Short mmCIF file of C-alpha atoms in Angstrom, two decimals:
data_model
loop_
_atom_site.label_atom_id
_atom_site.label_comp_id
_atom_site.label_asym_id
_atom_site.label_seq_id
_atom_site.Cartn_x
_atom_site.Cartn_y
_atom_site.Cartn_z
CA MET A 1 0.00 0.00 0.00
CA SER A 2 1.44 3.37 -0.90
CA ASP A 3 2.37 5.81 1.83
CA ARG A 4 -0.54 8.09 0.97
CA LEU A 5 -3.06 5.27 1.04
CA ALA A 6 -1.68 4.05 4.35
CA ARG A 7 -2.05 7.53 5.87
CA GLN A 8 -5.54 7.86 4.46
CA GLU A 9 -6.53 4.57 6.04
CA GLU A 10 -5.01 5.70 9.35
CA ILE A 11 -7.16 8.83 9.23
CA ALA A 12 -10.22 6.84 8.19
CA GLU A 13 -9.76 4.56 11.17
CA LEU A 14 -9.57 7.58 13.49
CA TYR A 15 -12.74 8.94 11.92
CA ARG A 16 -14.58 5.67 12.37
CA ARG A 17 -13.58 5.41 15.98
CA TYR A 18 -13.63 9.01 17.18
CA GLY A 19 -15.31 11.05 14.47
CA HIS A 20 -18.69 11.20 16.20
CA VAL A 21 -17.09 12.38 19.44
CA VAL A 22 -15.13 15.15 17.74
CA LEU A 23 -18.04 16.23 15.54
CA GLY A 24 -20.33 16.21 18.57
CA ARG A 25 -18.03 18.59 20.44
CA CYS A 26 -17.61 20.87 17.39
CA ARG A 27 -21.32 20.89 16.75
CA PHE A 28 -22.05 21.73 20.36
CA LEU A 29 -19.65 24.67 20.44
CA LEU A 30 -20.07 26.03 16.93
CA GLY A 31 -23.78 25.38 16.48
CA ASP A 32 -23.55 25.26 12.71
CA GLU A 33 -23.44 21.81 11.07
CA GLU A 34 -21.23 22.78 8.16
CA ALA A 35 -18.83 24.73 10.36
CA ALA A 36 -18.71 21.78 12.73
CA ARG A 37 -17.84 19.34 9.94
CA ASP A 38 -15.18 21.69 8.61
CA ALA A 39 -13.78 22.08 12.12
CA THR A 40 -13.79 18.29 12.55
CA GLN A 41 -11.54 17.95 9.52
CA GLU A 42 -9.22 20.62 10.93
CA VAL A 43 -9.12 18.82 14.28
CA PHE A 44 -8.06 15.59 12.63
CA VAL A 45 -5.39 17.49 10.70
CA LYS A 46 -4.05 18.74 14.04
CA VAL A 47 -4.30 15.26 15.49
CA MET A 48 -2.30 13.78 12.62
CA ARG A 49 0.32 16.52 12.96
CA SER A 50 0.82 15.93 16.65
CA ILE A 51 0.03 12.25 16.97
CA GLU A 52 3.64 11.34 17.57
CA GLY A 53 3.69 13.73 20.53
CA PHE A 54 0.77 11.99 22.20
CA ARG A 55 2.35 10.36 25.19
CA GLY A 56 -0.59 8.27 26.25
CA GLU A 57 -0.91 9.81 29.68
CA ALA A 58 -4.57 10.47 29.00
CA GLN A 59 -7.19 8.50 27.15
CA PRO A 60 -6.99 9.18 23.40
CA SER A 61 -10.56 10.49 23.49
CA THR A 62 -9.63 13.00 26.20
CA TRP A 63 -6.74 14.21 24.08
CA LEU A 64 -8.95 14.47 20.99
CA ILE A 65 -11.69 16.26 22.90
CA LYS A 66 -9.13 18.72 24.21
CA ILE A 67 -7.88 19.49 20.68
CA ALA A 68 -11.44 19.80 19.38
CA THR A 69 -12.51 22.06 22.25
CA ASN A 70 -9.48 24.32 21.87
CA HIS A 71 -9.89 24.54 18.12
CA CYS A 72 -13.55 25.51 18.37
CA LEU A 73 -13.01 28.00 21.16
CA ASN A 74 -10.27 29.63 19.09
CA LEU A 75 -12.58 29.78 16.09
CA ILE A 76 -15.23 31.42 18.22
CA ALA A 77 -12.71 33.92 19.58
CA GLN A 78 -11.54 34.79 16.06
CA ARG A 79 -15.10 35.45 14.98
CA LYS A 80 -15.61 37.99 17.75
CA ALA A 81 -14.04 40.76 15.74
CA LYS A 82 -13.97 44.35 16.85
CA TRP A 83 -16.94 46.47 16.00
CA ARG A 84 -16.63 47.91 12.56
CA ASP A 85 -18.36 51.07 11.40
CA ARG A 86 -20.09 49.42 8.51
CA PHE A 87 -20.78 45.93 9.70
CA LYS A 88 -21.05 44.29 13.02
CA ARG A 89 -20.20 40.70 13.54
CA TYR A 90 -22.08 38.56 15.87
CA VAL A 91 -21.74 34.94 16.41
CA GLU A 92 -25.21 33.57 16.50
CA HIS A 93 -24.03 30.07 16.92
CA MET A 94 -23.52 30.73 20.60
CA GLU A 95 -27.27 31.05 20.90
CA ALA A 96 -28.07 28.02 18.77
CA GLY A 97 -29.06 24.87 20.56
CA GLY A 98 -26.48 22.12 20.47
CA PHE A 99 -27.13 18.63 21.69
CA LEU A 100 -24.11 16.91 23.17
CA ALA A 101 -24.50 13.16 23.55
CA GLY A 102 -24.14 12.01 27.11
CA ALA A 103 -23.99 15.49 28.63
CA ASP A 104 -26.53 16.94 31.03
CA PRO A 105 -28.48 19.13 28.63
CA GLU A 106 -29.41 21.85 31.10
CA ARG A 107 -25.88 22.15 32.42
CA ALA A 108 -24.50 22.14 28.87
CA ARG A 109 -26.91 24.92 27.95
CA ILE A 110 -25.93 27.03 30.96
CA VAL A 111 -22.20 26.57 30.37
CA LYS A 112 -22.49 27.41 26.70
CA LYS A 113 -24.51 30.52 27.47
CA LEU A 114 -21.80 31.81 29.79
CA LEU A 115 -18.72 30.85 27.78
CA ALA A 116 -18.52 34.10 25.86
CA LYS A 117 -17.80 36.02 29.07
CA PHE A 118 -14.48 34.32 29.70
CA ASP A 119 -10.95 33.98 28.41
CA LEU A 120 -9.99 30.87 26.51
CA GLU A 121 -8.47 28.99 29.42
CA THR A 122 -11.44 29.56 31.71
CA GLN A 123 -13.70 28.38 28.89
CA GLN A 124 -11.64 25.20 28.59
CA VAL A 125 -11.75 24.57 32.35
CA ALA A 126 -15.51 25.12 32.48
CA ILE A 127 -16.18 22.78 29.57
CA PHE A 128 -13.93 20.05 30.91
CA TYR A 129 -15.37 20.37 34.41
CA TYR A 130 -19.07 20.82 33.77
CA ILE A 131 -19.50 19.04 30.45
CA ASP A 132 -16.86 16.32 30.50
CA GLU A 133 -17.10 16.00 34.30
CA MET A 134 -13.35 15.75 34.62
CA THR A 135 -11.74 16.20 38.03
CA GLN A 136 -9.68 19.30 38.65
CA GLU A 137 -6.57 17.12 38.64
CA GLU A 138 -7.52 15.66 35.26
CA ILE A 139 -8.14 19.16 33.91
CA GLY A 140 -4.78 20.32 35.18
CA ALA A 141 -3.09 17.39 33.45
CA ALA A 142 -5.00 17.97 30.21
CA LEU A 143 -4.17 21.68 30.08
CA GLY A 144 -0.71 21.47 31.57
CA ARG A 145 -1.73 23.80 34.42
CA SER A 146 -1.36 23.53 38.19
CA LEU A 147 -4.26 22.60 40.43
CA PRO A 148 -4.42 26.09 42.06
CA THR A 149 -4.68 27.64 38.58
CA VAL A 150 -7.51 25.31 37.60
CA ARG A 151 -9.31 26.07 40.87
CA LYS A 152 -8.90 29.79 40.28
CA ARG A 153 -10.41 29.55 36.78
CA LEU A 154 -13.26 27.45 38.08
CA LYS A 155 -14.05 29.83 40.93
CA LYS A 156 -14.09 32.70 38.45
CA PHE A 157 -16.57 30.82 36.29
CA GLN A 158 -18.73 29.92 39.26
CA ARG A 159 -18.79 33.52 40.55
CA VAL A 160 -20.03 34.83 37.23
CA ALA A 161 -22.50 31.96 36.86
CA GLN A 162 -23.95 32.73 40.27
CA LYS A 163 -24.15 36.44 39.51
CA GLU A 164 -25.68 35.98 36.06
CA LEU A 165 -28.00 33.11 36.71
CA GLY A 166 -28.61 33.07 40.43
CA HIS A 167 -27.48 30.64 43.04
CA GLU A 168 -27.04 26.95 42.42
CA ALA A 169 -27.07 27.52 38.66
CA LEU A 170 -24.60 24.71 38.21
CA MET B 1 -20.48 19.97 39.89
CA LYS B 2 -22.98 17.19 39.95
CA ARG B 3 -21.85 13.83 38.71
CA CYS B 4 -24.13 10.90 38.20
CA ASP B 5 -25.33 9.40 41.45
CA CYS B 6 -23.33 6.26 40.71
CA GLY B 7 -20.15 8.38 40.54
CA LEU B 8 -19.27 7.82 36.88
CA THR B 9 -18.25 10.86 34.84
CA LEU B 10 -18.90 11.59 31.18
CA SER B 11 -15.19 11.08 30.49
CA GLN B 12 -15.32 7.62 32.04
CA LEU B 13 -18.47 6.73 30.17
CA ARG B 14 -16.91 7.95 26.97
CA ALA B 15 -13.83 5.81 27.57
CA LEU B 16 -16.12 2.84 28.22
CA HIS B 17 -18.14 3.57 25.08
CA LEU B 18 -14.94 3.85 23.01
CA ALA B 19 -13.39 0.70 24.52
CA GLU B 20 -10.34 2.62 25.71
CA LEU B 21 -10.06 0.99 29.12
CA ALA B 22 -7.88 -1.81 30.37
CA PRO B 23 -9.90 -5.03 30.68
CA GLN B 24 -10.22 -4.95 34.46
CA ASP B 25 -11.27 -1.27 34.43
CA GLU B 26 -13.73 -1.95 31.66
CA LEU B 27 -15.26 -4.77 33.66
CA ALA B 28 -15.57 -2.65 36.80
CA LEU B 29 -17.03 0.38 35.02
CA SER B 30 -19.42 -1.71 32.95
CA LYS B 31 -20.77 -3.23 36.15
CA GLN B 32 -21.12 0.19 37.76
CA ALA B 33 -22.82 1.67 34.69
CA GLY B 34 -25.02 -1.38 34.32
CA ASN B 35 -26.62 -0.64 37.65
CA CYS B 36 -27.31 3.00 36.79
CA ALA B 37 -30.22 3.98 34.55
CA SER B 38 -28.77 7.42 33.89
CA CYS B 39 -25.43 6.04 32.75
CA GLN B 40 -27.17 3.45 30.60
CA ALA B 41 -29.12 6.26 28.93
CA ARG B 42 -25.94 8.25 28.34
CA LEU B 43 -24.13 5.25 26.86
CA HIS B 44 -27.12 4.59 24.63
CA SER B 45 -27.07 8.23 23.52
CA MET B 46 -23.39 7.96 22.56
CA ALA B 47 -24.00 4.73 20.66
CA LYS B 48 -26.86 6.33 18.72
CA GLU B 49 -24.66 9.31 17.92
CA ARG B 50 -21.94 7.04 16.54
CA GLU B 51 -24.47 5.13 14.47
CA ARG B 52 -25.86 8.35 13.03
CA PHE B 53 -22.38 9.69 12.30
CA LEU B 54 -21.31 6.55 10.44
CA ASP B 55 -24.57 6.62 8.46
CA GLU B 56 -24.26 10.23 7.46
CA THR B 57 -20.52 10.49 6.89
CA ASP B 58 -18.53 9.46 3.85
CA ILE B 59 -15.48 8.35 5.82
CA LEU B 60 -13.34 7.88 2.71
CA LYS B 61 -14.14 11.36 1.44
CA GLU B 62 -13.49 12.95 4.83
CA SER B 63 -10.19 11.14 5.34
CA ARG B 64 -9.08 12.14 1.85
CA ALA B 65 -9.97 15.75 2.62
CA VAL B 66 -8.01 15.65 5.87
CA LEU B 67 -5.00 14.22 4.09
CA ASP B 68 -5.24 16.91 1.39
CA ARG B 69 -5.32 19.62 4.06
CA LEU B 70 -2.42 18.03 5.87
CA THR B 71 -0.37 17.92 2.70
CA ALA B 72 -1.31 21.45 1.66
CA GLN B 73 -0.41 22.91 5.04
CA THR B 74 2.98 21.27 5.33
CA SER B 75 4.67 23.09 2.51
CA PRO B 76 4.45 26.76 1.54
CA PRO B 77 4.12 27.46 -2.18
CA SER B 78 7.43 27.49 -3.94
CA TRP B 79 8.15 29.09 -7.29
CA ARG B 80 7.59 25.64 -8.74
CA ASP B 81 4.09 25.55 -7.22
CA LYS B 82 3.36 28.93 -8.71
CA LEU B 83 4.70 27.84 -12.08
CA ALA B 84 2.77 24.60 -11.74
CA TYR B 85 -0.39 26.69 -11.67
CA LEU B 86 0.18 27.40 -15.35
CA TRP B 87 0.40 23.71 -16.12
CA ARG B 88 -3.02 22.87 -14.71
CA PRO B 89 -5.22 21.19 -17.32
CA GLN B 90 -7.79 23.97 -17.37
CA ILE B 91 -4.99 26.45 -18.09
CA LEU B 92 -2.70 24.33 -20.25
CA ALA B 93 -5.26 22.93 -22.65
CA PRO B 94 -6.57 26.28 -23.88
CA LEU B 95 -3.05 27.71 -24.01
CA ALA B 96 -1.96 24.73 -26.09
CA ALA B 97 -5.00 25.17 -28.31
CA ALA B 98 -4.18 28.83 -28.73
CA ALA B 99 -0.57 27.98 -29.60
CA ILE B 100 -1.71 25.47 -32.21
CA LEU B 101 -4.10 28.03 -33.60
CA LEU B 102 -1.29 30.55 -33.98
CA VAL B 103 1.15 28.18 -35.55
CA VAL B 104 -1.06 26.11 -37.80
CA VAL B 105 -4.34 27.77 -38.47
CA ILE B 106 -3.61 31.45 -38.74
CA PRO B 107 -2.26 32.06 -42.27
CA ARG B 108 1.05 33.80 -42.69
CA LEU B 109 0.56 37.45 -43.41
CA PRO B 110 2.66 39.37 -45.85
CA ASN B 111 5.52 41.22 -44.28
CA GLN B 112 5.23 44.95 -44.38
CA THR B 113 8.12 47.23 -45.04
CA ASP B 114 8.67 50.75 -43.85
CA GLY B 115 10.24 51.92 -47.13
CA LEU B 116 13.74 51.55 -45.75
CA GLY B 117 13.91 47.87 -46.33
CA ASN B 118 12.98 47.02 -42.74
CA ARG B 119 10.27 44.44 -42.64
CA THR B 120 7.66 44.08 -39.96
CA LYS B 121 5.62 40.96 -39.53
CA GLY B 122 1.97 41.76 -39.89
CA SER B 123 -0.52 40.88 -37.27
CA LYS B 124 -3.61 42.03 -39.12
CA GLY B 125 -6.45 39.61 -38.86
CA MET B 126 -4.94 37.62 -36.00
CA VAL B 127 -7.40 37.06 -33.19
CA MET B 128 -6.13 35.71 -29.89
CA PRO B 129 -8.56 33.75 -27.79
CA PRO B 130 -9.02 35.38 -24.40
CA PRO B 131 -6.87 33.93 -21.63
CA LEU B 132 -8.71 31.43 -19.50
CA GLU B 133 -9.80 32.98 -16.24
CA PRO B 134 -9.12 30.89 -13.16
CA LYS B 135 -12.31 29.79 -11.51
CA ILE B 136 -12.36 32.10 -8.53
CA ALA B 137 -15.68 32.58 -6.84
CA LEU B 138 -17.25 34.38 -3.94
CA LYS B 139 -20.65 33.08 -2.99
CA MET B 140 -23.00 34.62 -0.52
CA TYR B 141 -25.34 32.75 1.79
CA VAL B 142 -27.98 34.82 3.49
CA LYS B 143 -29.90 34.16 6.66
CA ASP B 144 -32.94 36.35 7.08
CA ARG B 145 -36.25 36.04 8.85
CA ASN B 146 -37.33 33.44 6.30
CA GLY B 147 -34.32 31.20 6.84
CA TYR B 148 -31.26 30.51 4.71
CA HIS B 149 -30.88 31.01 0.98
CA THR B 150 -28.16 31.49 -1.59
CA GLY B 151 -27.68 35.20 -2.14
CA GLU B 152 -27.47 36.78 -5.58
CA SER B 153 -25.53 39.85 -6.58
CA GLY B 154 -27.92 42.79 -6.60
CA GLU B 155 -30.06 41.30 -3.88
CA VAL B 156 -31.94 43.60 -1.56
CA LEU B 157 -31.15 42.94 2.09
CA LYS B 158 -32.19 44.46 5.38
CA GLU B 159 -30.67 45.39 8.71
CA GLY B 160 -30.16 42.25 10.75
CA ASP B 161 -29.79 39.93 7.76
CA GLN B 162 -26.73 37.75 8.12
CA ILE B 163 -24.27 36.90 5.34
CA GLN B 164 -21.82 34.04 5.27
CA PHE B 165 -19.30 33.80 2.45
CA ARG B 166 -17.90 30.82 0.66
CA TYR B 167 -15.04 31.08 -1.76
CA ASN B 168 -13.10 29.23 -4.40
CA ALA B 169 -9.59 30.62 -4.61
CA GLY B 170 -8.97 29.16 -8.07
CA GLY B 171 -5.43 28.15 -7.19
CA HIS B 172 -4.52 31.33 -5.34
CA ARG B 173 -3.41 31.25 -1.71
CA TYR B 174 -4.48 34.65 -0.39
CA LEU B 175 -7.75 36.50 -0.15
CA ILE B 176 -8.77 39.95 0.94
CA ILE B 177 -12.37 41.14 1.04
CA ALA B 178 -13.51 44.71 1.43
CA SER B 179 -16.78 46.55 1.00
CA LEU B 180 -17.42 49.87 -0.68
CA ASP B 181 -20.50 51.81 0.35
CA GLY B 182 -22.46 54.45 -1.48
CA ARG B 183 -20.33 57.22 0.04
CA GLY B 184 -17.14 55.73 -1.37
CA LEU B 185 -15.93 54.43 1.96
CA LEU B 186 -13.89 51.23 1.73
CA SER B 187 -14.00 48.96 4.78
CA PRO B 188 -12.10 45.72 5.43
CA LEU B 189 -14.21 42.56 5.88
CA TYR B 190 -11.70 39.72 5.74
CA PRO B 191 -9.50 40.36 7.60
CA ASP B 192 -11.62 42.78 9.55
CA THR B 193 -8.71 45.12 10.20
CA PRO B 194 -6.94 47.15 7.51
CA THR B 195 -3.89 44.89 7.33
CA GLN B 196 -3.31 42.35 4.55
CA SER B 197 -4.81 39.29 2.86
CA ILE B 198 -5.64 36.20 4.82
CA GLN B 199 -4.26 32.85 3.76
CA VAL B 200 -6.87 30.52 2.30
CA ARG B 201 -7.18 27.10 0.82
CA SER B 202 -6.22 27.23 -2.81
CA ASP B 203 -8.89 25.06 -4.41
CA GLY B 204 -12.35 23.79 -3.78
CA LEU B 205 -15.30 25.63 -2.31
CA HIS B 206 -14.80 26.59 1.34
CA VAL B 207 -16.61 28.49 4.04
CA LEU B 208 -15.09 31.67 5.39
CA ASP B 209 -15.09 31.70 9.18
CA GLY B 210 -17.58 34.01 10.75
CA SER B 211 -20.51 35.84 9.33
CA VAL B 212 -21.58 39.42 8.93
CA ILE B 213 -24.77 40.95 10.25
CA LEU B 214 -25.91 43.98 8.31
CA ASP B 215 -26.30 47.25 10.14
CA ASP B 216 -28.87 49.94 9.54
CA ALA B 217 -27.03 51.92 6.84
CA VAL B 218 -28.97 51.89 3.57
CA GLY B 219 -27.95 51.99 -0.06
CA PRO B 220 -25.75 49.95 -2.36
CA GLU B 221 -22.67 48.15 -1.10
CA ARG B 222 -20.17 46.46 -3.36
CA ILE B 223 -18.12 43.66 -1.90
CA PHE B 224 -14.76 43.03 -3.53
CA ALA B 225 -12.88 39.75 -3.16
CA LEU B 226 -9.31 39.74 -4.42
CA PHE B 227 -7.45 36.46 -4.71
CA SER B 228 -3.68 36.51 -5.11
CA ASP B 229 -0.47 34.54 -4.90
CA ALA B 230 1.14 36.99 -2.48
CA PRO B 231 -0.58 39.04 0.24
CA ILE B 232 -2.33 42.25 -0.75
CA GLN B 233 -2.14 45.15 1.67
CA PHE B 234 -5.36 46.99 2.46
CA GLN B 235 -3.56 50.19 1.49
CA GLU B 236 -3.20 48.82 -2.04
CA LEU B 237 -6.99 48.59 -2.25
CA GLN B 238 -7.33 52.14 -1.00
CA ALA B 239 -4.76 53.39 -3.50
CA ALA B 240 -6.50 51.54 -6.35
CA LEU B 241 -9.80 53.11 -5.32
CA GLN B 242 -8.30 56.59 -5.29
CA ASN B 243 -7.10 56.06 -8.85
CA GLN B 244 -10.64 55.45 -10.03
CA PRO B 245 -12.36 58.38 -11.78
CA ASN B 246 -15.60 57.80 -9.86
CA ALA B 247 -14.76 56.35 -6.44
CA LYS B 248 -18.40 55.84 -5.45
CA ASN B 249 -19.33 53.79 -8.47
CA VAL B 250 -16.48 51.33 -8.91
CA GLU B 251 -17.00 47.88 -10.34
CA ARG B 252 -13.38 46.70 -10.28
CA LEU B 253 -10.52 47.78 -8.08
CA ASP B 254 -7.97 46.61 -10.64
CA LEU B 255 -4.74 46.46 -8.68
CA LYS B 256 -2.53 46.10 -11.77
CA ARG B 257 -0.84 43.04 -10.35
CA ASP B 258 -0.38 39.91 -12.44
CA ASP B 259 -1.06 37.56 -9.58
CA VAL B 260 -4.45 39.03 -8.63
CA ASP B 261 -7.91 37.93 -9.69
CA GLU B 262 -10.94 39.83 -8.56
CA THR B 263 -14.66 39.23 -8.22
CA THR B 264 -17.45 41.30 -6.72
CA ILE B 265 -20.93 41.03 -5.29
CA MET B 266 -23.36 43.92 -5.01
CA ILE B 267 -25.98 44.15 -2.29
CA ILE B 268 -28.63 46.80 -1.81
CA LYS B 269 -29.54 47.61 1.76
CA GLU B 270 -32.92 49.07 2.49
#
């Protein structure tokens, strides 16, 4: 089998096994089906580029979810351009409903609604904690951050959630 | 954070669903999930999602597309790549046909002299076929109160309507989009700051990230998309506009660069 065919089959195998997980995350964050499918391709490009650096300290799905989450959050951040005189840009996808298989739908909805208020890292922590239900230690390992830093981001998210949505929102 | 009452997290369930666990862990978690209705429902949801994905997705096509992107992103265009553009079938075939036409079909014309014995080859009657334009495209997709539709140049739109662009770079690697309003004011759209072209995928039809919501200004707006082999500075667009005799009614910016191809869309805002 040629090198190209072998690589294509490697990618196809990743798609068969993890494609629905990656697409689900992209769809949830981006809200738009076509954008989500485009982002899914980009995520697998990133995965293929860095696959040799995957050290296996986390489950492959955790690693993939992390790449997908980061990619989509970055896309969202790029779309939030400065106000222009002639046109304004607004990312409606943040308002669009997005079903995420396995996740608590109400919690997912609340988290997604609040995401726009935070920096990228706090967004990542919130998603991993409230959607993926990872422990703070697991989040720290996934993001390469210390436990105190993760706690700080989480407390920041919780403070705003409480203020915006009332107590016990999450 | 509330986890399931049985203590299993989504990450654990996902690992179980994807068969990522060591056998003894898989056994333990399966037993734990088996006794929990909520976890069973979540596992079922993930299984249904995978089934739907595999049904709806052309895995071969997607994997090919990923590999193409991977290959395209690993090497910047060299002068060979740029030259190779000329050898693409849709460019080469018509050029070859034109060459054959010149050599074989067009009759030799009598040489003309200028009275001093100097002869000049005549070109009277020779008609060159127009050069083949690369297939650049800028398409507009509109979301209004009625839903989504493909926008047409000249379409009347309203405040709050949302536009998403798709492009075909026709082999070029850079794109800059700007809009010109009825007052002659040029504004950057992609990128949204007055800097330089963004890098894009060179072939195929692709979605541009982000969308634009129209504000309340009324009147005609012309959107220019310029594809190129090297970045275009926003100032070049401004300079080209200033060189136009009627800056408010421009249909082409015409940068006078060989590597640039341009297309426009007009919208009318009411």
